[in-house]
Amino acid sequence: MARRALWRVGGADSPARIAHLDRDRPLVAAAKRDPAQFDALYRRYLARVYSYAYYELGNHHAAEDATEATFLNALASLERFEERARPADGEGASTFRVWLFQIARNEVAAERRRARRRPTAPLEGALTIADPLDVQADAERHDDARAAWQAVGRLPEDRRQAIVLRFVDELSTAEIAGVLGRSEGAVRVLIHRALRAVAGELTRPE
Amino acid sequence: MTGPQGDVGEIEALVTDRYLDALLGSRPEVGEVAGPEDADGVGAVVRAISQRLATDLPRFHPSFRFEERLALRLAELAASMRLPVAAGGEGQPIPLRRASPMLERRATDDDAPPDDRRPLLLGGAVAASAISLAGAWLAWRRRATQARAGGNGA
């Protein structure tokens, strides 16, 4: 399993600071010089972007479409991407992945709008399709995992996105705040409430 | 305005956030340890559900076929971004005007396979050839005129 290589710098009152060890900044610089070098960033973030899209859309094909659009858009507009991290944010600090997930979030929303315009499944079937564990044969056997996902899937959109970005994509609270366009404090409360809601759902007697 | 209830909620959220930082930072051991040492302020319920989500929500990977297909598309896009204008990087295929009906008929008469009549992308090479042909024709005309003039003079 991928290791997390992030931690927050400074106290609770400090602005959203992120220290990375993931070396995004040199890869971004290389890709700006030579677009063919974007491949390294693509390989690094493919599973994360795809997972995010899959949890949000619940459909392999839709997730693939959103993932493809995300990376093509990212490469096409990489020239306009500006590194916003400051030296005080730590060596190698980068806002690239926040920018990438902002694109992914927009593409997921666009994909959802497209699906609404041309629904391909009856409404009753949507709940089943929206469960990614149904299509993952390995994970399907784990009832606990299924129950956890279903509980997360029933959360309101902003809470669900925050939980998926935190637990699946392993983004920090500061990064999630950047992706969702909220303050760090608001994201903390969002995740805390989401955890309580999921706990309530999972511990409720059947 | 934030009341006492809101303050308590924000403090709890902050403690949970710290706990998650520590929990997700030590993922491999997540199933074995009860939680990071500094998790005293985190409620048992939040702690339990956090550990469960950390292990039960998998990260998915698309198919290898999709990964390589998208990698190829990105490489093509990267190549088109890298090519300088002088090398035709921003060039687009230009549809040719239809050939005259007479030429079309001749092509058919020659029993050429239909696929061979696909549109061609013309560039500098053809222009250069046309200039060379015109130059050769001019040189031939000049030589012929001079020869005629020399003949007349004799």
PDB file of N, CA and C in Angstrom, chain A residues 53-88:
ATOM      1  N   ALA A  53     -12.589   9.464  -8.726  1.00  0.00           N
ATOM      2  CA  ALA A  53     -13.680   9.487  -9.707  1.00  0.00           C
ATOM      3  C   ALA A  53     -14.596   8.274  -9.530  1.00  0.00           C
ATOM      4  N   TYR A  54     -13.985   7.146  -9.219  1.00  0.00           N
ATOM      5  CA  TYR A  54     -14.759   5.916  -9.072  1.00  0.00           C
ATOM      6  C   TYR A  54     -15.671   5.979  -7.841  1.00  0.00           C
ATOM      7  N   TYR A  55     -15.140   6.480  -6.740  1.00  0.00           N
ATOM      8  CA  TYR A  55     -15.962   6.601  -5.536  1.00  0.00           C
ATOM      9  C   TYR A  55     -17.094   7.602  -5.760  1.00  0.00           C
ATOM     10  N   GLU A  56     -16.821   8.621  -6.536  1.00  0.00           N
ATOM     11  CA  GLU A  56     -17.839   9.644  -6.755  1.00  0.00           C
ATOM     12  C   GLU A  56     -18.886   9.202  -7.778  1.00  0.00           C
ATOM     13  N   LEU A  57     -18.454   8.500  -8.826  1.00  0.00           N
ATOM     14  CA  LEU A  57     -19.368   8.182  -9.923  1.00  0.00           C
ATOM     15  C   LEU A  57     -19.911   6.755  -9.836  1.00  0.00           C
ATOM     16  N   GLY A  58     -19.141   5.870  -9.177  1.00  0.00           N
ATOM     17  CA  GLY A  58     -19.635   4.506  -8.968  1.00  0.00           C
ATOM     18  C   GLY A  58     -19.730   3.682 -10.233  1.00  0.00           C
ATOM     19  N   ASN A  59     -18.998   4.046 -11.247  1.00  0.00           N
ATOM     20  CA  ASN A  59     -19.081   3.339 -12.517  1.00  0.00           C
ATOM     21  C   ASN A  59     -17.715   3.386 -13.190  1.00  0.00           C
ATOM     22  N   HIS A  60     -17.249   2.209 -13.596  1.00  0.00           N
ATOM     23  CA  HIS A  60     -15.889   2.137 -14.166  1.00  0.00           C
ATOM     24  C   HIS A  60     -15.730   3.022 -15.397  1.00  0.00           C
ATOM     25  N   HIS A  61     -16.705   2.935 -16.289  1.00  0.00           N
ATOM     26  CA  HIS A  61     -16.569   3.681 -17.550  1.00  0.00           C
ATOM     27  C   HIS A  61     -16.597   5.187 -17.308  1.00  0.00           C
ATOM     28  N   ALA A  62     -17.520   5.602 -16.460  1.00  0.00           N
ATOM     29  CA  ALA A  62     -17.614   7.035 -16.153  1.00  0.00           C
ATOM     30  C   ALA A  62     -16.342   7.503 -15.452  1.00  0.00           C
ATOM     31  N   ALA A  63     -15.809   6.652 -14.561  1.00  0.00           N
ATOM     32  CA  ALA A  63     -14.582   7.015 -13.843  1.00  0.00           C
ATOM     33  C   ALA A  63     -13.406   7.121 -14.820  1.00  0.00           C
ATOM     34  N   GLU A  64     -13.368   6.216 -15.783  1.00  0.00           N
ATOM     35  CA  GLU A  64     -12.296   6.272 -16.795  1.00  0.00           C
ATOM     36  C   GLU A  64     -12.401   7.550 -17.624  1.00  0.00           C
ATOM     37  N   ASP A  65     -13.622   7.886 -18.014  1.00  0.00           N
ATOM     38  CA  ASP A  65     -13.812   9.114 -18.815  1.00  0.00           C
ATOM     39  C   ASP A  65     -13.346  10.337 -18.035  1.00  0.00           C
ATOM     40  N   ALA A  66     -13.748  10.406 -16.770  1.00  0.00           N
ATOM     41  CA  ALA A  66     -13.373  11.569 -15.945  1.00  0.00           C
ATOM     42  C   ALA A  66     -11.859  11.603 -15.727  1.00  0.00           C
ATOM     43  N   THR A  67     -11.263  10.434 -15.533  1.00  0.00           N
ATOM     44  CA  THR A  67      -9.814  10.358 -15.320  1.00  0.00           C
ATOM     45  C   THR A  67      -9.068  10.820 -16.575  1.00  0.00           C
ATOM     46  N   GLU A  68      -9.534  10.339 -17.712  1.00  0.00           N
ATOM     47  CA  GLU A  68      -8.895  10.710 -18.977  1.00  0.00           C
ATOM     48  C   GLU A  68      -8.978  12.223 -19.198  1.00  0.00           C
ATOM     49  N   ALA A  69     -10.161  12.774 -18.984  1.00  0.00           N
ATOM     50  CA  ALA A  69     -10.343  14.213 -19.186  1.00  0.00           C
ATOM     51  C   ALA A  69      -9.472  15.009 -18.205  1.00  0.00           C
ATOM     52  N   THR A  70      -9.346  14.496 -16.989  1.00  0.00           N
ATOM     53  CA  THR A  70      -8.544  15.194 -15.978  1.00  0.00           C
ATOM     54  C   THR A  70      -7.093  15.318 -16.427  1.00  0.00           C
ATOM     55  N   PHE A  71      -6.501  14.200 -16.836  1.00  0.00           N
ATOM     56  CA  PHE A  71      -5.077  14.231 -17.193  1.00  0.00           C
ATOM     57  C   PHE A  71      -4.827  14.977 -18.505  1.00  0.00           C
ATOM     58  N   LEU A  72      -5.744  14.838 -19.464  1.00  0.00           N
ATOM     59  CA  LEU A  72      -5.559  15.563 -20.725  1.00  0.00           C
ATOM     60  C   LEU A  72      -5.650  17.076 -20.482  1.00  0.00           C
ATOM     61  N   ASN A  73      -6.619  17.469 -19.651  1.00  0.00           N
ATOM     62  CA  ASN A  73      -6.745  18.898 -19.317  1.00  0.00           C
ATOM     63  C   ASN A  73      -5.529  19.399 -18.548  1.00  0.00           C
ATOM     64  N   ALA A  74      -5.075  18.568 -17.622  1.00  0.00           N
ATOM     65  CA  ALA A  74      -3.931  18.974 -16.800  1.00  0.00           C
ATOM     66  C   ALA A  74      -2.703  19.199 -17.672  1.00  0.00           C
ATOM     67  N   LEU A  75      -2.456  18.268 -18.603  1.00  0.00           N
ATOM     68  CA  LEU A  75      -1.281  18.422 -19.472  1.00  0.00           C
ATOM     69  C   LEU A  75      -1.440  19.642 -20.384  1.00  0.00           C
ATOM     70  N   ALA A  76      -2.637  19.789 -20.940  1.00  0.00           N
ATOM     71  CA  ALA A  76      -2.857  20.901 -21.873  1.00  0.00           C
ATOM     72  C   ALA A  76      -2.697  22.261 -21.191  1.00  0.00           C
ATOM     73  N   SER A  77      -3.047  22.331 -19.901  1.00  0.00           N
ATOM     74  CA  SER A  77      -2.975  23.639 -19.225  1.00  0.00           C
ATOM     75  C   SER A  77      -1.837  23.716 -18.212  1.00  0.00           C
ATOM     76  N   LEU A  78      -0.918  22.762 -18.293  1.00  0.00           N
ATOM     77  CA  LEU A  78       0.208  22.753 -17.339  1.00  0.00           C
ATOM     78  C   LEU A  78       1.018  24.047 -17.409  1.00  0.00           C
ATOM     79  N   GLU A  79       1.089  24.599 -18.605  1.00  0.00           N
ATOM     80  CA  GLU A  79       1.852  25.831 -18.800  1.00  0.00           C
ATOM     81  C   GLU A  79       1.321  26.960 -17.918  1.00  0.00           C
ATOM     82  N   ARG A  80      -0.002  26.921 -17.690  1.00  0.00           N
ATOM     83  CA  ARG A  80      -0.630  28.006 -16.919  1.00  0.00           C
ATOM     84  C   ARG A  80      -0.612  27.727 -15.407  1.00  0.00           C
ATOM     85  N   PHE A  81      -0.203  26.500 -15.020  1.00  0.00           N
ATOM     86  CA  PHE A  81      -0.180  26.162 -13.594  1.00  0.00           C
ATOM     87  C   PHE A  81       0.939  26.932 -12.902  1.00  0.00           C
ATOM     88  N   GLU A  82       0.575  27.559 -11.796  1.00  0.00           N
ATOM     89  CA  GLU A  82       1.570  28.314 -11.035  1.00  0.00           C
ATOM     90  C   GLU A  82       1.758  27.665  -9.676  1.00  0.00           C
ATOM     91  N   GLU A  83       2.995  27.427  -9.346  1.00  0.00           N
ATOM     92  CA  GLU A  83       3.292  26.868  -8.033  1.00  0.00           C
ATOM     93  C   GLU A  83       3.019  27.928  -6.970  1.00  0.00           C
ATOM     94  N   ARG A  84       2.131  27.622  -6.053  1.00  0.00           N
ATOM     95  CA  ARG A  84       1.764  28.606  -5.036  1.00  0.00           C
ATOM     96  C   ARG A  84       2.446  28.362  -3.700  1.00  0.00           C
ATOM     97  N   ALA A  85       3.079  27.197  -3.557  1.00  0.00           N
ATOM     98  CA  ALA A  85       3.710  26.897  -2.278  1.00  0.00           C
ATOM     99  C   ALA A  85       4.875  27.854  -2.033  1.00  0.00           C
ATOM    100  N   ARG A  86       5.034  28.226  -0.760  1.00  0.00           N
ATOM    101  CA  ARG A  86       6.114  29.165  -0.419  1.00  0.00           C
ATOM    102  C   ARG A  86       7.284  28.402   0.196  1.00  0.00           C
ATOM    103  N   PRO A  87       8.444  29.016   0.243  1.00  0.00           N
ATOM    104  CA  PRO A  87       9.592  28.340   0.864  1.00  0.00           C
ATOM    105  C   PRO A  87       9.283  27.925   2.296  1.00  0.00           C
ATOM    106  N   ALA A  88       8.466  28.748   2.995  1.00  0.00           N
ATOM    107  CA  ALA A  88       8.128  28.427   4.389  1.00  0.00           C
ATOM    108  C   ALA A  88       7.302  27.152   4.508  1.00  0.00           C
TER     109      ALA A  88
END
